Amino acid sequence: MTPGRISPEAVLAASERAGIRDEPVTASEVAAEVGCTRRTALNKLDTLADRGTIRTKKVGARSRVWWLPDDGDAPPEPATAGLDGVPPDGGESDRLESEFREMFERISDAFYALDDDWQFTYVNDRAEELIDYRDAGLVGQDFWEVFEWATDSTLGEEYRTAMETQEPTAFEFYYPEPLEAWYEVSAYPSETGLSVYFRDITDRKRREREIEEYRSQYETLVENFPNGAVALVDPDLRYEVFGGSPESTEELTRTDLEGKGVRESLPEELADVVVPGYEAALDGESSEFEAAVGDRSYRFHFLPVRDDAGDVFAALGMSQDVTERKERERRLQRYQEYIDAVLDAIDDVFYILDESGQFRQWNDSVPAVTGYRDEEIASMSPLEFFDESDRTRVAAAIREGFENGSVQIEAETVTKAGDRVPFEFVASALDSPSGDRVLAGVGRDITEQVERERKLEAAVDELEASNERLESFASMLAHELRNPVTIGQIYTRQLPDETDSTAVEYVTEAFDRIEDMIDVMLVLTRGTEAVGERVPVDLAAVARSVWDELSVPDATLTVAVDRTIRADETYVRHLFRNLFENAVEHGSTSNRPEDDDTVEHCSTGDQPPDAEATAERDGRGVAVTVGDLQTGFYVADDGAGIPPDERDAVFEAGYTTAADGGGTGLGLAFVQELADVYGWECTATESDAGGARFEFRDVERDPPCL
């Protein structure tokens, strides 16, 4: 049978089956017979006792029993004759009086009888215990004299009305001192007097008063309860206080529910959820759970409400609609599952650490890389994945990540099998959805990168060694060449005058060019180390001197520079010589190409010394200008110029368009290298006349003397 639908009549029938007509029964026996909780049986038995159908009393400190009066459904109306102090007439009357006395003594309620003169004719033990507080005996005394206060009280009014109308009455009354207690009084009039039953209902009135106090206390909660309902339910599962909106039954109001039974007031689906919660609370148990009602989700909370003695006299139930929250949680769960799937699909290691430095989350790559199972990782510190020599550094990096917001570190992880794998870890500090500070990071296997770096370092070391060998070879070769060149120059100057002057000139020039080539080679191979001490160099004077040495009568030089710089004059002379010869060789107005073929950018000294070549070197009218720039100088000509897409390539070593004519492609490479050695910016561009222009900026000046 459903607990909320058990009627007092059903409990009475079960009590009779349990033997209540023969002997007192307990609430537990009745509950077992009905198939309900002891609390439900207790509530229904109290209802029957309130009606006067059965009687009850305490047995010991916490137990109670119930029984039926001898005449069944209603308390017996005593016959005042024979109980008024007049001796019975014997026989059957004596027997009946004896039985009545025995019955009234068994009744747990207080009972007394008054005759039509308002004198006590009988008082049972319970009544004497309660109202004979002077211990003077009540039988034979006038009721109005014993209880003078009752004359103008509700008690006196009810008694007089009952006798006048000969109608029974029942009412609640507060007895003043010395009892100071509430009683439920039932008075049954007859022509010969008044029979009165009364019992102490102080506890019940106290509970009602406490419920009323709780009602007042919960009014604010009830009226302002958010997004749900709150209710105070009495032991009979009736609503005492209600507020809010019942789950999925918005049409029900407070007026509809207060004073009504929970089971009868709610839809069956909802009642099946809340009634067990209220019953458990009335049995002293708290509960909290979530359940679906219809298409909505609710969170329920049931609490026992206790009086000052600790006894449960009501149950508090609360519910809140959590449908939106549950939907958010489901979306968050789906999103988290999506994120987890994405992270697990990443080959790199992903992890989240809390502020204590322990793992909060990781993806599938962590166990795949380390060889540890998830349950092992959950019990491990991140530091355990590194060699002891690296743990202090890794711990410091974790602290740095939390303090500075981000961190990057490279370290070798040690797998479960003992293998070492180099990783790069990058992490950032974030606030988790719960508000905690966490460190989220990614670890990437850099084995291939480390191997490439190792090979690159090896290649650099090998290149440096090769450069050292090349520099050593260049120095040795320069030393070995200078000796025969010097000897050749000396002996050339000692040739007799009748020697062929043209041949001597070419031999001398060849020796000079070899010496120049040695200087160029040293700069290209040794860089800064090949350049001597920086001294003041007058650009204009050096430019004119170098031009005079070239002997190109058909070409012209204009010097429009007034600048003294700090450099090695020998190499500045080489720079001008290469630029001038490049302009004369490839800038002749009669030698301009008819198409976009590039000019040769090499030294004229590389050409064979024959008459035809000499004629080509005359320049045929090319004009060369050495001019001033704000931070340097330039050398320009009015020749054929350099195509834009080849202006960077002309500085590369070996670049030449005149290889068949002996060009080496080292002339402009030397110019670029020398500029780099001195920290100058060197660029090739077009001159105002359409020819080639080489600009040098950021050239160090020689400070003037003051």
XYZ file of C-alpha atoms in Angstrom:
706
model
C 0.000 0.000 0.000
C 1.285 3.475 -0.870
C 2.338 5.235 2.407
C 0.760 8.610 1.597
C -2.620 6.983 0.938
C -2.989 4.952 4.167
C -6.122 5.989 6.026
C -6.716 5.908 9.806
C -9.463 3.360 9.149
C -6.962 1.059 7.444
C -4.644 1.390 10.421
C -7.539 0.590 12.792
C -8.329 -2.547 10.784
C -4.666 -3.558 10.880
C -4.620 -2.908 14.642
C -7.551 -5.279 15.094
C -5.692 -7.907 13.079
C -2.713 -7.324 15.365
C -4.982 -8.116 18.371
C -5.798 -4.662 19.763
C -9.207 -5.886 20.987
C -7.503 -8.395 23.249
C -4.403 -6.491 24.402
C -2.466 -3.264 23.764
C -0.401 -3.075 20.572
C 2.693 -1.073 19.538
C 3.210 1.139 16.471
C 5.834 -1.284 15.134
C 3.336 -4.180 15.244
C 0.746 -2.119 13.396
C 3.327 -0.929 10.819
C 4.306 -4.540 10.109
C 0.666 -5.458 9.622
C -0.032 -2.484 7.300
C 3.283 -2.638 5.428
C 4.324 0.975 6.085
C 6.915 2.846 8.118
C 6.622 3.058 11.888
C 6.296 6.843 11.560
C 3.255 6.512 9.296
C 1.618 4.000 11.622
C 2.363 6.242 14.606
C 0.754 9.251 12.918
C -2.420 7.344 12.053
C -2.687 5.827 15.545
C -2.416 9.344 17.012
C -5.248 10.436 14.726
C -7.439 7.567 15.989
C -6.561 8.464 19.569
C -7.445 12.112 18.907
C -10.856 10.972 17.710
C -11.333 8.919 20.861
C -11.576 5.687 18.910
C -8.632 4.139 20.765
C -6.652 4.926 23.861
C -2.903 5.312 24.360
C -0.286 5.785 27.053
C 3.494 5.805 27.481
C 5.302 2.657 28.545
C 8.779 3.413 29.790
C 10.775 6.400 28.551
C 10.154 6.216 24.787
C 7.505 3.553 24.045
C 3.736 3.825 23.729
C 0.879 1.336 23.415
C -2.676 1.606 22.102
C -5.878 -0.269 23.012
C -9.616 -0.211 22.364
C -12.076 0.900 25.031
C -14.307 -1.920 26.256
C -17.370 -0.620 24.429
C -15.572 -0.359 21.096
C -15.948 2.810 19.090
C -16.681 5.422 21.788
C -15.699 6.055 25.402
C -18.261 4.608 27.791
C -20.792 6.936 29.308
C -20.635 6.124 33.011
C -23.772 5.473 34.993
C -23.577 7.906 37.820
C -25.774 5.723 39.949
C -23.599 3.642 42.135
C -20.622 5.936 41.617
C -21.931 8.800 43.662
C -21.149 7.379 47.045
C -24.606 5.731 47.511
C -24.303 2.002 48.130
C -25.585 -0.112 45.257
C -28.684 -2.169 45.658
C -26.677 -5.417 45.355
C -26.896 -8.208 42.880
C -26.458 -7.230 39.267
C -25.874 -3.576 40.154
C -22.910 -4.470 42.322
C -21.399 -6.488 39.505
C -21.874 -3.701 36.960
C -20.400 -1.092 39.264
C -17.416 -3.272 39.912
C -16.863 -3.731 36.214
C -17.260 0.013 35.568
C -14.746 0.867 38.266
C -12.254 -1.653 36.896
C -12.741 -0.300 33.367
C -12.320 3.361 34.352
C -9.183 2.562 36.272
C -7.697 0.976 33.142
C -8.409 4.073 31.061
C -5.240 6.135 30.645
C -7.186 9.368 30.144
C -8.263 11.284 33.232
C -11.955 10.787 34.072
C -14.397 12.102 36.615
C -18.164 12.088 37.009
C -20.425 14.852 38.310
C -24.013 14.473 39.410
C -26.769 16.924 38.567
C -25.813 18.980 41.643
C -22.262 19.384 40.273
C -20.734 17.163 42.925
C -17.927 14.708 42.164
C -19.259 11.161 42.261
C -16.165 9.424 40.821
C -12.564 10.376 40.026
C -10.120 7.875 38.543
C -6.508 7.687 39.550
C -5.263 9.711 36.584
C -7.741 12.524 37.294
C -6.832 12.596 40.996
C -3.172 12.777 40.012
C -3.829 15.800 37.815
C -6.519 17.893 39.522
C -6.571 16.888 43.189
C -3.479 18.974 43.777
C -4.519 19.625 47.457
C -4.719 15.843 48.014
C -7.966 16.368 49.900
C -10.088 13.989 47.876
C -12.687 15.150 45.377
C -15.603 12.693 45.622
C -18.533 14.379 47.332
C -17.202 17.924 46.827
C -18.832 20.646 44.778
C -17.079 21.207 41.476
C -17.565 25.012 41.544
C -16.162 25.271 45.056
C -13.089 23.199 44.273
C -12.413 25.081 41.033
C -13.623 28.605 41.738
C -11.730 29.892 38.713
C -13.841 27.690 36.387
C -17.065 29.636 36.990
C -16.254 32.349 34.458
C -14.015 30.242 32.233
C -14.542 28.440 28.979
C -14.565 25.206 30.963
C -17.543 26.291 33.075
C -19.404 27.660 30.071
C -18.954 24.406 28.106
C -20.093 22.263 31.095
C -23.212 24.352 31.711
C -24.119 24.374 28.010
C -23.720 20.602 27.777
C -26.048 20.041 30.752
C -28.588 22.504 29.451
C -28.647 21.129 25.907
C -27.847 17.530 26.841
C -25.376 17.567 23.901
C -21.821 16.238 24.265
C -19.025 18.750 23.861
C -15.294 18.590 23.195
C -12.841 21.438 23.472
C -9.277 22.327 24.300
C -8.578 24.205 27.475
C -5.564 25.564 29.290
C -5.622 24.683 32.995
C -3.996 27.414 35.060
C -1.789 26.861 38.066
C -0.817 24.544 39.414
C -1.219 22.382 36.277
C -0.227 24.950 33.687
C -0.992 22.553 30.892
C -3.257 22.152 27.869
C -5.965 19.509 27.953
C -8.410 18.108 25.479
C -11.741 17.810 27.290
C -14.716 15.660 26.278
C -17.914 16.050 28.327
C -20.921 13.725 28.005
C -24.113 14.945 29.738
C -27.020 12.839 31.033
C -30.097 13.483 33.109
C -28.238 12.421 36.247
C -24.951 14.254 35.673
C -21.873 14.835 33.515
C -19.085 12.439 32.568
C -15.771 14.177 31.757
C -12.709 12.782 30.016
C -9.612 14.882 29.594
C -6.043 14.241 28.553
C -2.848 16.250 28.453
C -2.207 17.674 25.016
C 0.545 20.052 26.123
C 3.130 18.329 23.905
C 0.840 18.543 20.922
C 0.086 22.200 21.577
C 3.799 22.808 21.989
C 4.457 21.164 18.662
C 1.737 23.217 17.054
C 3.207 26.341 18.588
C 6.666 25.389 17.350
C 5.282 24.695 13.913
C 3.661 28.105 13.989
C 6.965 29.627 15.022
C 8.695 27.775 12.201
C 5.931 28.922 9.896
C 6.783 32.499 10.801
C 10.507 31.862 10.498
C 10.121 30.240 7.110
C 7.770 32.857 5.699
C 10.630 34.913 4.237
C 12.309 31.793 2.854
C 9.021 30.551 1.443
C 8.105 33.849 -0.168
C 11.541 34.426 -1.701
C 12.676 30.912 -2.509
C 14.335 31.085 -5.948
C 13.491 28.881 -8.889
C 11.636 26.164 -7.005
C 9.547 25.344 -3.927
C 9.898 24.950 -0.155
C 7.426 23.332 2.206
C 6.950 22.413 5.864
C 5.081 19.112 6.250
C 3.520 17.733 9.468
C 3.734 14.094 10.635
C 0.488 13.291 8.764
C 2.179 14.389 5.522
C 0.034 17.504 5.287
C 1.406 20.812 4.044
C 1.805 23.261 6.954
C 3.656 25.958 5.015
C 4.278 26.131 1.315
C 5.962 28.592 -1.000
C 7.225 28.790 -4.549
C 6.000 26.616 -7.363
C 5.726 22.808 -7.172
C 7.828 20.997 -9.686
C 6.132 20.907 -13.104
C 2.772 21.915 -11.532
C 2.714 25.693 -11.830
C -1.092 25.734 -11.630
C -0.986 24.713 -7.919
C -0.745 27.589 -5.434
C -0.035 28.001 -1.759
C -3.757 28.169 -1.009
C -4.325 24.925 -2.894
C -1.733 23.033 -0.849
C -1.556 24.288 2.738
C -3.499 21.963 5.031
C -3.762 19.320 2.291
C -2.058 15.947 2.084
C 1.123 15.746 0.009
C 0.170 12.540 -1.777
C -3.350 13.702 -2.586
C -2.282 17.161 -3.775
C 0.456 16.275 -6.250
C 0.582 14.349 -9.519
C 1.491 10.711 -8.970
C 4.895 11.021 -10.716
C 5.916 13.915 -8.455
C 4.414 12.400 -5.306
C 6.379 9.188 -5.858
C 9.553 11.316 -5.722
C 8.853 13.610 -2.725
C 6.769 11.457 -0.346
C 9.632 9.039 0.480
C 11.839 12.081 1.130
C 9.341 13.582 3.583
C 8.799 10.214 5.308
C 12.534 9.751 5.749
C 12.848 13.265 7.181
C 10.027 12.585 9.650
C 11.994 9.492 10.704
C 14.982 11.782 11.359
C 16.947 11.227 8.154
C 18.184 13.995 5.829
C 18.422 13.365 2.115
C 19.513 15.226 -0.985
C 19.211 14.032 -4.568
C 18.365 15.028 -8.119
C 15.487 13.589 -10.122
C 13.657 14.204 -13.388
C 9.982 15.128 -13.278
C 8.491 15.314 -16.715
C 10.944 17.073 -18.984
C 12.553 19.087 -16.154
C 15.321 18.247 -13.689
C 15.093 19.147 -9.989
C 17.322 19.011 -6.949
C 15.499 17.920 -3.765
C 16.589 18.399 -0.159
C 14.634 17.015 2.812
C 15.445 17.793 6.466
C 13.893 16.774 9.783
C 12.644 19.688 11.940
C 13.188 19.056 15.647
C 11.838 20.660 18.790
C 13.924 21.739 21.770
C 13.907 18.184 23.079
C 15.289 16.893 19.799
C 12.090 15.166 18.696
C 11.079 15.434 15.036
C 7.734 17.191 14.642
C 7.884 18.275 10.989
C 9.815 17.828 7.757
C 11.254 20.581 5.585
C 11.403 19.944 1.849
C 13.082 22.103 -0.763
C 13.369 21.748 -4.494
C 14.995 23.798 -7.216
C 14.713 23.594 -10.972
C 18.200 22.686 -12.197
C 17.267 21.925 -15.802
C 19.357 24.788 -17.225
C 22.259 23.938 -14.949
C 22.097 20.283 -15.948
C 21.992 21.294 -19.594
C 25.030 23.524 -19.066
C 26.771 20.647 -17.339
C 25.914 18.345 -20.236
C 27.212 20.889 -22.734
C 30.326 21.378 -20.637
C 30.758 17.624 -20.419
C 30.402 17.275 -24.190
C 32.826 20.159 -24.685
C 35.265 18.588 -22.243
C 34.972 15.268 -24.050
C 35.607 17.084 -27.325
C 38.634 18.860 -25.871
C 39.934 15.594 -24.454
C 39.493 13.926 -27.851
C 41.341 16.781 -29.557
C 44.163 16.683 -27.012
C 44.413 12.915 -27.298
C 44.707 13.274 -31.073
C 47.745 15.532 -30.637
C 51.046 13.729 -30.942
C 52.690 16.172 -28.552
C 52.471 15.667 -24.810
C 49.790 17.827 -23.125
C 49.493 18.264 -19.360
C 47.967 20.468 -16.658
C 49.647 20.949 -13.265
C 48.077 22.422 -10.138
C 49.836 24.903 -7.871
C 51.337 22.094 -5.816
C 53.092 20.912 -8.972
C 51.005 17.733 -9.326
C 49.229 16.418 -12.407
C 45.647 17.610 -12.838
C 45.136 16.279 -16.395
C 47.108 14.754 -19.284
C 46.445 13.399 -22.764
C 47.061 9.927 -24.197
C 50.506 10.931 -25.445
C 51.876 11.023 -21.878
C 51.473 7.271 -21.225
C 52.398 6.531 -24.853
C 55.696 8.417 -24.544
C 56.636 7.516 -20.967
C 55.454 3.905 -20.885
C 53.534 4.439 -17.616
C 49.839 3.610 -17.267
C 47.311 6.327 -16.427
C 46.814 5.004 -12.889
C 50.585 5.102 -12.346
C 50.852 8.647 -13.676
C 48.051 9.745 -11.319
C 50.201 8.801 -8.318
C 53.482 10.222 -9.698
C 55.111 13.622 -9.403
C 56.084 15.258 -12.709
C 59.668 15.404 -11.442
C 59.818 11.593 -11.469
C 59.907 11.685 -15.281
C 63.337 13.338 -15.241
C 66.824 12.370 -14.185
C 67.773 13.458 -10.671
C 70.313 15.900 -12.125
C 67.512 17.768 -13.947
C 64.803 17.729 -11.258
C 65.917 20.905 -9.490
C 65.935 22.780 -12.796
C 62.513 21.420 -13.806
C 61.014 22.296 -10.399
C 62.363 25.832 -10.756
C 60.805 26.067 -14.224
C 57.389 25.046 -12.826
C 57.625 27.765 -10.176
C 58.703 30.268 -12.819
C 55.686 29.369 -14.948
C 53.280 30.161 -12.108
C 55.143 33.334 -11.112
C 55.789 34.820 -14.559
C 52.828 33.408 -16.471
C 54.881 31.355 -18.940
C 58.023 29.252 -19.156
C 60.053 27.272 -21.681
C 62.605 24.588 -20.910
C 64.420 21.741 -22.618
C 65.105 18.547 -20.689
C 65.457 14.825 -21.218
C 62.562 12.666 -20.025
C 63.329 9.219 -18.664
C 60.804 6.557 -19.729
C 59.713 3.573 -17.650
C 62.106 1.452 -19.722
C 64.971 3.826 -18.922
C 65.208 5.463 -22.350
C 66.069 9.164 -22.523
C 64.102 11.384 -24.888
C 64.881 15.101 -25.316
C 61.788 17.315 -25.001
C 61.009 20.999 -25.268
C 58.318 22.078 -22.782
C 56.309 25.289 -23.176
C 53.706 26.152 -20.518
C 51.410 29.040 -19.547
C 49.653 29.813 -16.264
C 45.838 29.895 -16.541
C 42.778 30.163 -14.300
C 40.727 26.963 -14.401
C 36.887 27.060 -14.519
C 36.894 26.377 -10.768
C 39.054 29.449 -10.184
C 42.264 27.554 -9.383
C 45.590 28.616 -10.896
C 46.999 25.896 -13.164
C 49.936 25.490 -15.508
C 48.955 24.124 -18.936
C 51.777 23.017 -21.168
C 52.871 21.109 -24.251
C 55.937 18.906 -24.530
C 57.452 18.218 -27.946
C 59.939 15.491 -28.835
C 62.965 17.339 -30.228
C 65.112 14.295 -30.955
C 65.395 15.187 -34.661
C 66.019 18.845 -33.871
C 68.786 17.945 -31.420
C 70.325 15.654 -34.041
C 70.176 18.424 -36.674
C 71.770 20.868 -34.262
C 74.480 18.336 -33.488
C 75.176 17.861 -37.183
C 75.111 21.616 -37.740
C 77.564 22.175 -34.917
C 79.785 19.499 -36.400
C 79.515 21.154 -39.830
C 80.336 24.562 -38.338
C 83.314 23.098 -36.537
C 84.453 21.466 -39.755
C 83.925 24.701 -41.720
C 85.856 26.685 -39.147
C 88.641 24.153 -39.335
C 88.495 24.364 -43.136
C 88.599 28.166 -42.990
C 91.561 27.974 -40.672
C 93.294 25.672 -43.131
C 92.368 27.973 -46.026
C 93.579 31.037 -44.164
C 96.788 29.249 -43.308
C 97.198 28.201 -46.934
C 96.437 31.723 -48.179
C 98.978 33.204 -45.796
C 101.575 30.659 -46.855
C 100.802 31.177 -50.551
C 100.959 34.955 -50.164
C 104.306 34.642 -48.418
C 105.664 32.299 -51.088
C 104.457 34.543 -53.956
C 105.698 37.811 -52.514
C 109.333 36.695 -52.577
C 109.575 35.927 -56.324
C 107.411 38.952 -57.129
C 109.707 41.211 -55.131
C 112.750 39.706 -56.844
C 111.125 40.151 -60.283
C 110.311 43.794 -59.537
C 113.896 44.456 -58.414
C 115.441 42.848 -61.460
C 113.005 44.551 -63.823
C 114.207 47.944 -62.565
C 117.802 46.791 -63.264
C 117.196 45.989 -66.933
C 119.343 48.032 -69.366
C 117.718 50.996 -71.064
C 117.902 49.395 -74.479
C 115.548 46.651 -73.319
C 112.142 46.728 -75.046
C 110.336 49.352 -72.988
C 106.910 47.931 -73.791
C 107.874 44.462 -72.601
C 109.399 45.867 -69.438
C 106.241 47.864 -68.805
C 104.019 44.797 -69.078
C 106.327 42.696 -66.914
C 106.370 45.433 -64.276
C 102.628 45.782 -64.439
C 102.205 42.010 -64.185
C 104.287 41.923 -61.029
C 102.240 44.814 -59.595
C 98.998 43.014 -60.412
C 100.243 39.840 -58.766
C 100.987 41.844 -55.655
C 97.528 43.401 -55.798
C 96.001 39.950 -56.170
C 97.856 38.812 -53.069
C 96.374 41.706 -51.096
C 92.875 40.934 -52.414
C 93.230 37.232 -51.604
C 94.302 38.001 -48.050
C 91.297 40.264 -47.477
C 88.918 37.672 -48.911
C 90.333 34.855 -46.750
C 91.380 36.633 -43.565
C 88.958 39.567 -43.363
C 89.765 42.031 -40.573
C 93.052 40.331 -39.748
C 94.381 41.188 -43.218
C 93.774 44.918 -42.825
C 96.472 46.980 -41.204
C 96.226 49.852 -38.769
C 93.645 52.541 -39.536
C 95.180 55.891 -40.301
C 93.841 59.113 -41.836
C 93.359 58.687 -45.599
C 92.556 61.616 -47.926
C 90.047 60.100 -50.370
C 90.541 62.767 -53.035
C 94.351 62.408 -53.057
C 94.235 58.605 -53.144
C 91.634 58.599 -55.922
C 93.736 60.939 -58.159
C 96.911 58.944 -57.458
C 95.289 55.649 -58.430
C 93.773 57.233 -61.576
C 97.172 58.521 -62.674
C 98.615 55.016 -62.365
C 96.005 53.594 -64.740
C 97.085 55.749 -67.710
C 93.727 55.997 -69.532
C 94.057 59.233 -71.551
C 90.642 58.954 -73.265
C 88.765 58.617 -69.931
C 88.200 61.430 -67.452
C 88.033 61.529 -63.643
C 86.162 64.112 -61.628
C 86.898 64.195 -57.904
C 84.135 65.916 -55.966
C 84.874 64.564 -52.504
C 86.427 66.351 -49.579
C 86.656 63.676 -46.905
C 89.408 62.167 -44.811
C 88.608 58.720 -43.452
C 90.349 56.258 -41.153
C 91.473 53.151 -43.020
C 94.458 51.244 -44.418
C 95.541 53.279 -47.469
C 96.810 50.191 -49.304
C 93.371 48.646 -49.390
C 91.594 51.922 -50.148
C 93.871 52.180 -53.204
C 92.874 48.609 -54.193
C 89.221 49.592 -53.832
C 89.554 52.622 -56.135
C 91.689 50.663 -58.638
C 89.041 47.913 -58.934
C 86.191 50.412 -59.311
C 88.071 52.626 -61.832
C 89.187 49.667 -63.964
C 85.673 48.229 -63.867
C 84.306 51.561 -65.123
C 86.973 51.946 -67.846
C 86.771 48.329 -69.036
C 82.966 48.106 -69.143
C 81.770 51.662 -69.249
C 83.245 52.738 -72.659
C 80.649 54.670 -74.639
C 81.725 52.829 -77.794
C 81.462 49.454 -76.065
C 77.898 49.612 -74.696
C 75.926 46.427 -75.455
C 72.964 46.706 -77.759
C 70.917 44.284 -75.624
C 70.644 43.532 -71.895
C 73.864 41.480 -71.748
C 75.625 42.264 -68.496
C 79.063 43.898 -68.404
C 82.076 42.197 -66.953
C 82.910 43.210 -63.422
C 86.550 42.273 -63.016
C 89.999 43.834 -62.952
C 91.661 44.873 -66.196
C 94.895 43.443 -64.990
C 93.531 39.983 -65.702
C 93.622 40.610 -69.493
C 96.519 39.520 -71.704
C 99.052 42.278 -72.483
C 98.589 42.736 -76.197
C 97.997 45.837 -78.303
C 94.341 45.066 -78.982
C 93.647 44.790 -75.297
C 95.481 48.051 -74.669
C 93.267 49.850 -77.105
C 90.171 48.487 -75.315
C 91.445 49.900 -72.002
C 91.538 53.450 -73.259
C 87.996 53.943 -72.069
C 86.950 55.803 -75.235
C 85.483 58.789 -73.418
C 84.021 57.266 -70.234
C 83.661 59.796 -67.396
C 84.211 58.636 -63.817
C 83.195 60.641 -60.749
C 84.199 60.247 -57.099
C 81.587 62.142 -55.081
C 80.611 62.900 -51.506
C 77.654 61.437 -49.556
C 76.332 62.569 -46.194
C 77.959 59.632 -44.420
C 80.369 58.409 -47.048
C 81.251 58.594 -50.745
C 80.448 57.074 -54.130
C 82.152 56.141 -57.440
C 80.001 56.543 -60.566
C 80.439 56.395 -64.358
C 78.378 57.220 -67.429
C 78.884 53.831 -69.066
C 76.529 50.946 -69.790
C 75.515 50.378 -66.158
C 74.418 47.186 -64.389
C 70.963 45.604 -64.909
C 68.829 45.895 -61.694
C 68.418 42.135 -61.269
C 72.226 41.645 -61.249
C 73.263 44.451 -58.875
C 73.530 42.106 -55.883
C 75.144 39.263 -57.826
C 78.083 41.392 -59.037
C 79.567 41.302 -55.498
C 79.704 37.496 -55.403
C 83.162 35.965 -55.650
C 83.711 34.419 -59.079
C 80.944 36.395 -60.772
C 82.166 37.617 -64.180
C 80.927 37.987 -67.717
C 84.452 38.056 -69.108
C 85.829 34.702 -68.105
C 87.026 34.111 -71.682
C 89.038 37.318 -71.419
C 90.745 36.220 -68.206
C 88.328 37.769 -65.717
C 88.391 36.165 -62.235
C 85.331 37.808 -60.690
C 87.257 38.829 -57.555
C 87.401 42.592 -58.053
C 83.966 43.610 -56.784
C 83.965 40.715 -54.286
C 87.036 42.380 -52.777
C 85.202 45.751 -52.720
C 82.273 44.196 -50.816
C 84.545 42.307 -48.403
C 86.560 45.425 -47.632
C 83.381 47.389 -46.967
C 82.245 44.640 -44.583
C 85.588 44.671 -42.811
C 85.265 48.399 -42.149
C 81.548 48.236 -41.385
C 80.536 50.272 -44.409
C 77.237 49.825 -46.227
C 77.994 49.070 -49.903
C 75.343 49.107 -52.640
C 75.331 49.088 -56.453
C 72.820 51.306 -58.207
C 72.371 53.475 -61.303
C 74.223 56.766 -61.779
C 72.573 59.995 -62.888
C 74.046 59.415 -66.366
C 72.639 55.877 -66.564
C 75.893 54.108 -65.807
C 77.040 52.210 -62.702
C 77.233 53.831 -59.261
C 78.751 52.246 -56.133
C 77.816 53.924 -52.846
C 79.588 53.590 -49.482
C 77.807 54.813 -46.343
C 78.556 54.828 -42.602
C 82.209 55.523 -43.411
C 84.260 56.500 -40.374
C 85.677 60.033 -40.707
C 88.990 61.111 -39.351
C 88.121 63.794 -36.760
C 89.607 67.192 -37.669
C 92.401 68.648 -35.581
C 91.295 71.518 -33.364
